[in-house]
Coordinates of C-alpha atoms in Angstrom, one line a residue:
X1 CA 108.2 100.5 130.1
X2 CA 106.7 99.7 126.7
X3 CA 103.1 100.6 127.6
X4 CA 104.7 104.1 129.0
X5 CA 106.3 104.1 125.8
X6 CA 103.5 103.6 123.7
X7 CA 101.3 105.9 125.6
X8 CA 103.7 108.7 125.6
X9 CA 104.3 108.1 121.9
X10 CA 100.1 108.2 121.1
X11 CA 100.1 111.3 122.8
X12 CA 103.0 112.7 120.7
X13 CA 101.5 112.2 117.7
X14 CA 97.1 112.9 117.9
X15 CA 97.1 116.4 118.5
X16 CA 94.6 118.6 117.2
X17 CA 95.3 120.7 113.6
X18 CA 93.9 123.4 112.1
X19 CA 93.5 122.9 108.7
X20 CA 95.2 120.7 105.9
X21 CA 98.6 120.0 107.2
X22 CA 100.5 120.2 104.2
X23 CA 99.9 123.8 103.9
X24 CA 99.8 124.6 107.4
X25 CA 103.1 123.4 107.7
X26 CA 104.0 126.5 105.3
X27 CA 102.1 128.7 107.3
X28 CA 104.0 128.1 110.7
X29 CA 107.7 128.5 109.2
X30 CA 106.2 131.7 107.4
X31 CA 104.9 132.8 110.9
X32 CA 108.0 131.8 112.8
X33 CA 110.2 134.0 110.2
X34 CA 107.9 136.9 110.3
X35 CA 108.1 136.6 113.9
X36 CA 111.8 136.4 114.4
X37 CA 112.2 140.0 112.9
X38 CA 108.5 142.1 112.6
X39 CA 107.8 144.9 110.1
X40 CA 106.6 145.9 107.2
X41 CA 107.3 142.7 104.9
X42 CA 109.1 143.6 101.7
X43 CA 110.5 140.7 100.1
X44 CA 110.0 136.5 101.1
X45 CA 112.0 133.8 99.5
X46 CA 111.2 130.4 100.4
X47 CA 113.2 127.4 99.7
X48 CA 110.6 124.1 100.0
X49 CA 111.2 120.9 99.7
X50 CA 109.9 119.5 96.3
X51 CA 106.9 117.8 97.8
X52 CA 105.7 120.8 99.6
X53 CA 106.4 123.3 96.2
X54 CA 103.6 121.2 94.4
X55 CA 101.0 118.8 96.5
X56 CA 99.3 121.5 98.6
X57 CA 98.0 124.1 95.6
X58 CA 94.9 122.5 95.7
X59 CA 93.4 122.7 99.0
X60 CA 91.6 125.3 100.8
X61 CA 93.2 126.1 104.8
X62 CA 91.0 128.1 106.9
X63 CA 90.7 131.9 106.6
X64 CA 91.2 132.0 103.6
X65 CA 89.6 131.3 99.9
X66 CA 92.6 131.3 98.2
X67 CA 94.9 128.8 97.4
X68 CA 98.4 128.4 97.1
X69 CA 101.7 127.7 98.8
X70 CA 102.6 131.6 98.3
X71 CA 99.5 132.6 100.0
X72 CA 99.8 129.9 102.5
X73 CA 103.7 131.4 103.3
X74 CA 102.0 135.1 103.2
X75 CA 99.3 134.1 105.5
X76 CA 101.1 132.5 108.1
X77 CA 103.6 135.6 108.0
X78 CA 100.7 138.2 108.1
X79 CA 98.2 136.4 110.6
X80 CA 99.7 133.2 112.1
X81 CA 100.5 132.3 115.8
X82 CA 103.9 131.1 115.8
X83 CA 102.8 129.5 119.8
X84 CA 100.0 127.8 118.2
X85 CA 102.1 125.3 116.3
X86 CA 99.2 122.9 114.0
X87 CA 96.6 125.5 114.7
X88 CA 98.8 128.7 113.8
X89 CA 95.9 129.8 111.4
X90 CA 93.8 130.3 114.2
X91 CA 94.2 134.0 114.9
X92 CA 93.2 135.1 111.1
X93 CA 91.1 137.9 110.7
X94 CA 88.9 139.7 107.7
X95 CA 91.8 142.4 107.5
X96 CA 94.9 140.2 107.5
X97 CA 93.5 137.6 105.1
X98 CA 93.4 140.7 102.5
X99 CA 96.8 141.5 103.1
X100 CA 97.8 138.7 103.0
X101 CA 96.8 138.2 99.7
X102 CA 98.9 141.1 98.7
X103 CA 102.0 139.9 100.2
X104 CA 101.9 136.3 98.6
X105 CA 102.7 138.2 95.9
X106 CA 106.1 139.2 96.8
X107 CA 107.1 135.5 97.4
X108 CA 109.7 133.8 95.7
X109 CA 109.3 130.3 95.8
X110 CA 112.6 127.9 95.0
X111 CA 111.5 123.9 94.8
X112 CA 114.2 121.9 96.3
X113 CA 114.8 119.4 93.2
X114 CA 118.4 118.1 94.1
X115 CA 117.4 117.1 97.9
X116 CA 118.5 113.2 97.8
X117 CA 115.7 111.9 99.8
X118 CA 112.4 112.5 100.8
X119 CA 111.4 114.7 103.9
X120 CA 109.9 118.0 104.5
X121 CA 111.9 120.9 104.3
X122 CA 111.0 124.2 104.6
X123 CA 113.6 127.3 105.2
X124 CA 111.6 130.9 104.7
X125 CA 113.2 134.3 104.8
X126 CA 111.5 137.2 105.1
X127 CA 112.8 141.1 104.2
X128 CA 111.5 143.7 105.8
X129 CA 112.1 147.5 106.9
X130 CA 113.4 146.0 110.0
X131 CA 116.3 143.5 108.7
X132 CA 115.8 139.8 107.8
X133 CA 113.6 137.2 109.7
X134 CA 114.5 133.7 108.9
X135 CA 112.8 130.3 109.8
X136 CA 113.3 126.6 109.1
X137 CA 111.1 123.8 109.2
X138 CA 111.9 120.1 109.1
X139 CA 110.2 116.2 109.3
X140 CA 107.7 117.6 111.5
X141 CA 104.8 120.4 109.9
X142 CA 105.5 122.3 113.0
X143 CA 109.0 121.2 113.6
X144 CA 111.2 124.3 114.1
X145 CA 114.8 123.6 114.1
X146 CA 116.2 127.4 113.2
X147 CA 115.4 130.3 113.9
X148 CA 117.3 134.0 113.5
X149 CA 116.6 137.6 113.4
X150 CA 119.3 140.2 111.5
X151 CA 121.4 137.4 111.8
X152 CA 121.1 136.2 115.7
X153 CA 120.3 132.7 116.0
X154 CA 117.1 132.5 118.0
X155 CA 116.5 128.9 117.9
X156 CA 118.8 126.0 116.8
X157 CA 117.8 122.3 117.6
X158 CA 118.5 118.9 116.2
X159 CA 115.7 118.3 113.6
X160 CA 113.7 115.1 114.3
X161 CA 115.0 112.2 112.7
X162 CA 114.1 111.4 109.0
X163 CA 112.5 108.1 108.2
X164 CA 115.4 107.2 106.6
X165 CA 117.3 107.3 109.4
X166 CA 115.2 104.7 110.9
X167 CA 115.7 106.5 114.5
X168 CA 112.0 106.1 115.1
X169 CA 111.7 104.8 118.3
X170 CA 108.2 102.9 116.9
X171 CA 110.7 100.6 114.5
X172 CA 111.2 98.7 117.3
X173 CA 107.9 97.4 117.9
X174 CA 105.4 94.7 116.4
X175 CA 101.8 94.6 115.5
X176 CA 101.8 92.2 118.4
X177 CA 103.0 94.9 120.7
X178 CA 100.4 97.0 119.4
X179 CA 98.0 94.6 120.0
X180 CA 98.6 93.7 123.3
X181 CA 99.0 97.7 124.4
X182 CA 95.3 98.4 122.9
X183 CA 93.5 95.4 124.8
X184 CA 95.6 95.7 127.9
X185 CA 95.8 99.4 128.7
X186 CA 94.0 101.0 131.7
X187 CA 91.1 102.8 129.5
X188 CA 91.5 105.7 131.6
X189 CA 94.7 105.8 129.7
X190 CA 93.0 105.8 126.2
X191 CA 90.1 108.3 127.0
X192 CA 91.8 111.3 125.7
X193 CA 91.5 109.6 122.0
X194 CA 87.7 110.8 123.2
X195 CA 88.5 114.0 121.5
X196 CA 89.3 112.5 118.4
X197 CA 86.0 111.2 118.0
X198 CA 84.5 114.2 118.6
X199 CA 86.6 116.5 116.3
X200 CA 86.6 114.5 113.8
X201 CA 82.5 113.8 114.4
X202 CA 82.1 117.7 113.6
X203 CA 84.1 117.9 110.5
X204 CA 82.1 114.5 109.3
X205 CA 78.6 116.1 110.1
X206 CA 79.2 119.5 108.7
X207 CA 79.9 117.7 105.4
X208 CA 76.9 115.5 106.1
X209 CA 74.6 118.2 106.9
X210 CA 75.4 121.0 104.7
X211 CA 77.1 118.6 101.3
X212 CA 80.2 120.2 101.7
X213 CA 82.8 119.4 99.2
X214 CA 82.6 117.4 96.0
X215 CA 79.7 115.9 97.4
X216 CA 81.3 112.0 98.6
X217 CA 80.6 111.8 101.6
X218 CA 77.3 113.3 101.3
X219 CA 75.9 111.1 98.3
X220 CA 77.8 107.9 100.5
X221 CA 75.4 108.6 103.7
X222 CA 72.4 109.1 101.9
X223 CA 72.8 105.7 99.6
X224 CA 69.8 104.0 100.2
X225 CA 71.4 100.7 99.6
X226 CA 74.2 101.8 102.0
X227 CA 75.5 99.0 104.8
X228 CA 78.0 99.3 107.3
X229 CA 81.3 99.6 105.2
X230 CA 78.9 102.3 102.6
X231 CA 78.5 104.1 106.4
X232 CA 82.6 103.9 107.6
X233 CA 83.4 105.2 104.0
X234 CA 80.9 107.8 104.0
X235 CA 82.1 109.4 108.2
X236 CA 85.9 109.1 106.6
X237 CA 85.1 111.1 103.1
X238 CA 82.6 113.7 104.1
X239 CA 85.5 114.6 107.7
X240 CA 88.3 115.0 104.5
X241 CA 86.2 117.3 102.4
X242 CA 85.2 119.1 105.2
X243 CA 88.6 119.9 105.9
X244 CA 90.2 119.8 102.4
X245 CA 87.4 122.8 102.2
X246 CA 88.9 125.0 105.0
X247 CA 86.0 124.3 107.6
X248 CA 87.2 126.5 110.5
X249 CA 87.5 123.4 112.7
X250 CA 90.5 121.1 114.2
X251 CA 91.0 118.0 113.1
X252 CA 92.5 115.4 115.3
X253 CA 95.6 114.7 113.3
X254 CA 97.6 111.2 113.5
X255 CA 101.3 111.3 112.9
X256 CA 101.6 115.3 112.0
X257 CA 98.5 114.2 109.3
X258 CA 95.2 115.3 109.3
X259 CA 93.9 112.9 107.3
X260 CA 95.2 110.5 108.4
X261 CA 93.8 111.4 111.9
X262 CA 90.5 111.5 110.3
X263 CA 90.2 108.1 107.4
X264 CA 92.1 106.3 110.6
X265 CA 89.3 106.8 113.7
X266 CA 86.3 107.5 111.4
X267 CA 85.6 104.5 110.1
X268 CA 85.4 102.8 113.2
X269 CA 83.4 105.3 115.2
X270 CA 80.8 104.8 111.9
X271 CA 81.0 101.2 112.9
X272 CA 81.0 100.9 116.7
X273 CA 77.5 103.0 116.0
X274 CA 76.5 100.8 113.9
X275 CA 76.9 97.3 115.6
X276 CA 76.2 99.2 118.8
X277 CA 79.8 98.8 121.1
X278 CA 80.7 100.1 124.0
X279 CA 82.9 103.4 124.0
X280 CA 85.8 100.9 125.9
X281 CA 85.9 99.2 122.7
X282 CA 85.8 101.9 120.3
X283 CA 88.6 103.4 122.6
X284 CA 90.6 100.1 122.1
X285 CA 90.5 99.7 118.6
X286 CA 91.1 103.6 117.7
X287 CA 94.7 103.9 119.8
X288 CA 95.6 100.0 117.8
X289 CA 94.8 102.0 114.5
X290 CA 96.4 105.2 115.7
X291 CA 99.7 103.1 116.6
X292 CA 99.3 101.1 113.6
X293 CA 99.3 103.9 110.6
X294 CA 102.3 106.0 113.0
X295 CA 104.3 102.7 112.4
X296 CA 103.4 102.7 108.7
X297 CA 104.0 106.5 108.6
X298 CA 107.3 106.8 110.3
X299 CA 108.5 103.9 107.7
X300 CA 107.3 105.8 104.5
X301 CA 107.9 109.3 105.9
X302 CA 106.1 112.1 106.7
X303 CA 106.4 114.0 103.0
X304 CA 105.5 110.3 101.3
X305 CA 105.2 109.3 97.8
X306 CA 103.4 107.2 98.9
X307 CA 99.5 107.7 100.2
X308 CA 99.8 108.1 103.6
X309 CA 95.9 107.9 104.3
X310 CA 94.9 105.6 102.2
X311 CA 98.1 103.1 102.9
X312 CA 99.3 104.2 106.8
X313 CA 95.3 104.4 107.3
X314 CA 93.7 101.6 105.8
X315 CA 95.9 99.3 108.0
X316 CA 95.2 100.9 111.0
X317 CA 91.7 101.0 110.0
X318 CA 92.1 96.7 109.2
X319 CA 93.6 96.2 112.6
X320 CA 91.3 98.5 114.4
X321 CA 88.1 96.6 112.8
X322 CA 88.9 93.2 114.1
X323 CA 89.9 94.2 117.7
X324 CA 86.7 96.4 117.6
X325 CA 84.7 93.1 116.3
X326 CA 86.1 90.6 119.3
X327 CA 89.0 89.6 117.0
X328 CA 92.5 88.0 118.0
X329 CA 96.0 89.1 117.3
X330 CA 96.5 86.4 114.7
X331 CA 93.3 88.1 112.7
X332 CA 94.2 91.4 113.5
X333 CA 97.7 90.3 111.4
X334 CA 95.6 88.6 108.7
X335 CA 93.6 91.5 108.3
X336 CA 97.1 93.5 107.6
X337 CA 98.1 91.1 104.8
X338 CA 94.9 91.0 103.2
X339 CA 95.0 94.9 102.7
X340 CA 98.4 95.4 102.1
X341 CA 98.3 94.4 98.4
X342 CA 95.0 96.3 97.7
X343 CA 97.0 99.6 98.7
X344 CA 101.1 99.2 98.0
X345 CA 102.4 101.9 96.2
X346 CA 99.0 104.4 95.7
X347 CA 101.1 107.1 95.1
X348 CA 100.3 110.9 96.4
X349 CA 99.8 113.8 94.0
X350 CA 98.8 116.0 97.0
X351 CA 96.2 117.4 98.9
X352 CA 92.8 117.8 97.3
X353 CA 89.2 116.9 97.5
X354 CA 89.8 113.7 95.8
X355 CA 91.8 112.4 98.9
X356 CA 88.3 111.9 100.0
X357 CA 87.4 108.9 97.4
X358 CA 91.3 108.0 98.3
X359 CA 90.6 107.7 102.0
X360 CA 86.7 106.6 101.1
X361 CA 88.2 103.4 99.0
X362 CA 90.7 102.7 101.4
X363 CA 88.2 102.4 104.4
X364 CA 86.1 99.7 101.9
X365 CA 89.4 97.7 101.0
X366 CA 90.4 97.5 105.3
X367 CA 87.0 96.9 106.3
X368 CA 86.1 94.0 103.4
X369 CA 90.0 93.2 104.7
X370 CA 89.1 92.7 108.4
X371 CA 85.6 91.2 107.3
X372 CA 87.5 88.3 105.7
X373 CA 90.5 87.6 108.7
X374 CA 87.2 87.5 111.0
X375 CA 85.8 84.6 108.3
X376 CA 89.1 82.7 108.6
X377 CA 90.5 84.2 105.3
X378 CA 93.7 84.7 105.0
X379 CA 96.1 85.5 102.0
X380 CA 99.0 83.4 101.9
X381 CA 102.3 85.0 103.4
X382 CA 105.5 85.6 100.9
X383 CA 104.1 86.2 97.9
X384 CA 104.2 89.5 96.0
X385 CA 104.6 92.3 98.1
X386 CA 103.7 90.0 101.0
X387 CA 106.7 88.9 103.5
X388 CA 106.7 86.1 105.5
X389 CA 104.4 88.1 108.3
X390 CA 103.0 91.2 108.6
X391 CA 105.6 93.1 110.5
X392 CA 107.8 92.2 107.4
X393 CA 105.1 93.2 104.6
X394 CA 105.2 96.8 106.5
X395 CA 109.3 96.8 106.6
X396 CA 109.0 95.9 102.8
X397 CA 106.4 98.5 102.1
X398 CA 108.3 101.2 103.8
X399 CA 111.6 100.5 101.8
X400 CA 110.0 100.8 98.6
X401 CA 108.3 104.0 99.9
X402 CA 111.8 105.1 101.1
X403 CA 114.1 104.3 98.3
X404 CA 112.4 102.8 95.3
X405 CA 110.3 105.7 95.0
X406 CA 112.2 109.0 95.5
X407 CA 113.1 109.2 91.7
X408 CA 109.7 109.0 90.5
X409 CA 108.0 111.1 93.5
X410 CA 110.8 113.9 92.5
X411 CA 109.4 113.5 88.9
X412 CA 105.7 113.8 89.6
X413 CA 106.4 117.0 91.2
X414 CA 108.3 118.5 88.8
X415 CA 105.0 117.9 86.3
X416 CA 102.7 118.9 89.1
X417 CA 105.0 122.3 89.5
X418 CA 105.1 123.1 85.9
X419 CA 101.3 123.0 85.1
X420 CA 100.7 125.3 88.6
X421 CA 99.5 128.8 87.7
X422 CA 99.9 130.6 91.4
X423 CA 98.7 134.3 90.1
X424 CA 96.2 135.4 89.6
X425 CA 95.6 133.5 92.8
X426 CA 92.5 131.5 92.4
X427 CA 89.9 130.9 94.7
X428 CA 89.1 127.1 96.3
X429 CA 85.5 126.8 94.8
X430 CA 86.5 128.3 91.3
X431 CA 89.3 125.7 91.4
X432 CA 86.0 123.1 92.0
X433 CA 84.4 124.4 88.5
X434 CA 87.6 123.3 86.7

């Protein structure tokens, strides 16, 4: 029952999204209201939660070279698939982008400031000749919970549990659990996490190849004094700028997260290469990082102040190293303490390029992390932000995420909101000469 469980629940949560999904999140609840009621759009008023209002302005999402939550909401109206969930950008055209651009215009966006905990949240209603389209989007980036058209409820489902509700069926279970599932599972099982490797390989090449991006990645790989670890950080950065630069290609996202999808697989396919393992093992030690940063991420929350791929990712990326060297459980839990102080409390300050040197650092801190468990280091447990086990120092990590953090996540935002300038809207690379 728990191997189904944990199967079932990897399978859930690595699914393939188009784009960064912070924004894309915005673009399926504007495509879900547009599609509730059709028309020529006259008016949209979007109430966001305050995370979403001010962390995604700086990212590029394919289709487009604009940036913005208001031309993320009028994109998704104008072009998106509302059946495509993650990949809703997918159907963009030449024509729509440039009316799109229009249209962001007549959004009216309202930051939810007085919300009492963290989550994402975002309810869209859209005006047009033909009534009022309305759509509602919660926990989840393509988690529609309401839906109506003129007034006719269309859709109207219990929203997925919060993190603070701590309904998370993955609470229940240990690194040990984890562990066990990842060494034990038929691989048959696991092969599916094949296309994780591979879409994530494409995004990390076409940064590679063509020095996409700020450049991290790129100038990484090409170090000629680079080792392994200069190699895992390099795969991780360049697949981030790739997408953070709207590269029309999916991601395989972990835990509704792109980047997370990517800084938690590409590491280790950088290393498996390098030490020259057997696809079994890469296989192995990808679903115990998967599982590992879902368990981080459904204890911080999916709208998180803290970093969800450096923190959520770097663990899994810790854990993932050792079983992928021949480790044990015990190191694979040593490996977890020894990178949890390292990356407590990074905060987020939103989707950007520079996630890449976040993710990029946080693969060198897991992998230096799992190096050392390997060697028979070991930090000593209860001190600091260490508990008495790793299980614990994740509990305790979460909480502060959770509850310590709210007031000051709230404030960030409300500096990041006042220093956006949404129009003009301004294109991703001019953002890049700032």
């Amino acid at each position: 029952m728990k191997d189904h469980e944990l199967l079932k629940l990897l399978h859930a949560e690595v699914k393939p999204a188009l784009g960064c999904t912070g924004p894309i999140g915005v673009c399926f609840a504007g495509a879900q209201a547009y599609d509730a009621i059709g028309g020529e759009i006259e008016q949209i008023h979007a109430k966001i939660d305050w995370g979403m209002c001010s962390k995604i302005d700086d990212v590029a999402f394919p289709g487009t070279e604009m940036l913005g939550v208001e031309m993320a909401i009028a994109l998704g109206a104008v072009c998106g698939d509302p059946n495509a969930g993650l990949e809703v950008l997918h159907t963009v055209t030449s024509e729509g982008e440039l009316k799109a651009r229009k249209v962001a215009e007549l959004v009216t966006l309202e930051p939810q400031w007085d919300r009492t905990d963290l989550g994402l949240y975002i309810d869209i209603t859209i005006k047009t000749d033909k009534g009022i389209g309305r759509a509602i989007v919660q926990e989840r980036s393509d988690g529609l919970v309401y839906k109506e058209s003129n007034g006719k409820v269309l859709v109207d489902i219990v929203p997925d549990p919060s993190a603070q509700a701590g309904a998370s069926p993955v609470l229940k279970y240990k690194v040990k659990d984890f562990y066990d599932f990842a060494v034990s599972a038929p691989v048959d099982e696991l092969e599916f996490l094949r296309k994780a490797m591979e879409y994530n390989t494409i995004l990390a090449e076409a940064t590679i190849n063509d020095n996409l991006g700020a450049g991290i990645g790129y100038a990484l790989h090409h170090d000629p004094h680079g080792n392994k670890i200069t190699r895992a950080k390099a795969y991780a950065a360049a697949g981030c700028e790739a997408r953070m630069s709207g590269v029309n290609h999916p991601a395989m996202s972990c835990a509704n997260k792109g980047n997370v999808g990517i800084a938690a697989s590409m590491p280790l396919v950088s290393l498996a290469k390098d030490l020259d393992l057997p696809e079994e093992r890469l296989l192995r030690a990808l679903a115990l990082s998967y599982l590992l940063a879902i368990a981080v991420i459904h204890r911080i929350g999916k709208c998180p102040s803290m970093c969800s791929c450096e923190v959520a990712a770097s663990l899994g990326v810790a854990a993932g190293s050792v079983l992928l060297q021949g480790g044990t459980e015990k190191q694979v839990e040593n490996a977890i303490q020894n990178t949890i102080p390292n990356v407590f409390g990074v905060v987020c300050d939103g989707a950007k390029l520079a996630c890449a040197l976040r993710i990029s650092s946080g693969t060198g801190v897991a992998m230096e992390a799992a190096d050392l468990a390997l060697a028979g280091v070991r930090l000593a447990n209860n001190q600091g932000v260490l508990a008495p086990d790793a299980d614990e120092s994740i509990n305790l990590l979460g909480h502060t995420a959770l509850y310590a953090m709210v007031d000051s996540d709230r404030e960030l935002c409300r500096l990041l909101f006042d220093k956006r300038q949404p129009f003009p809207l301004m294109r991703f690379a001019d953002r890049q000469k700032q």
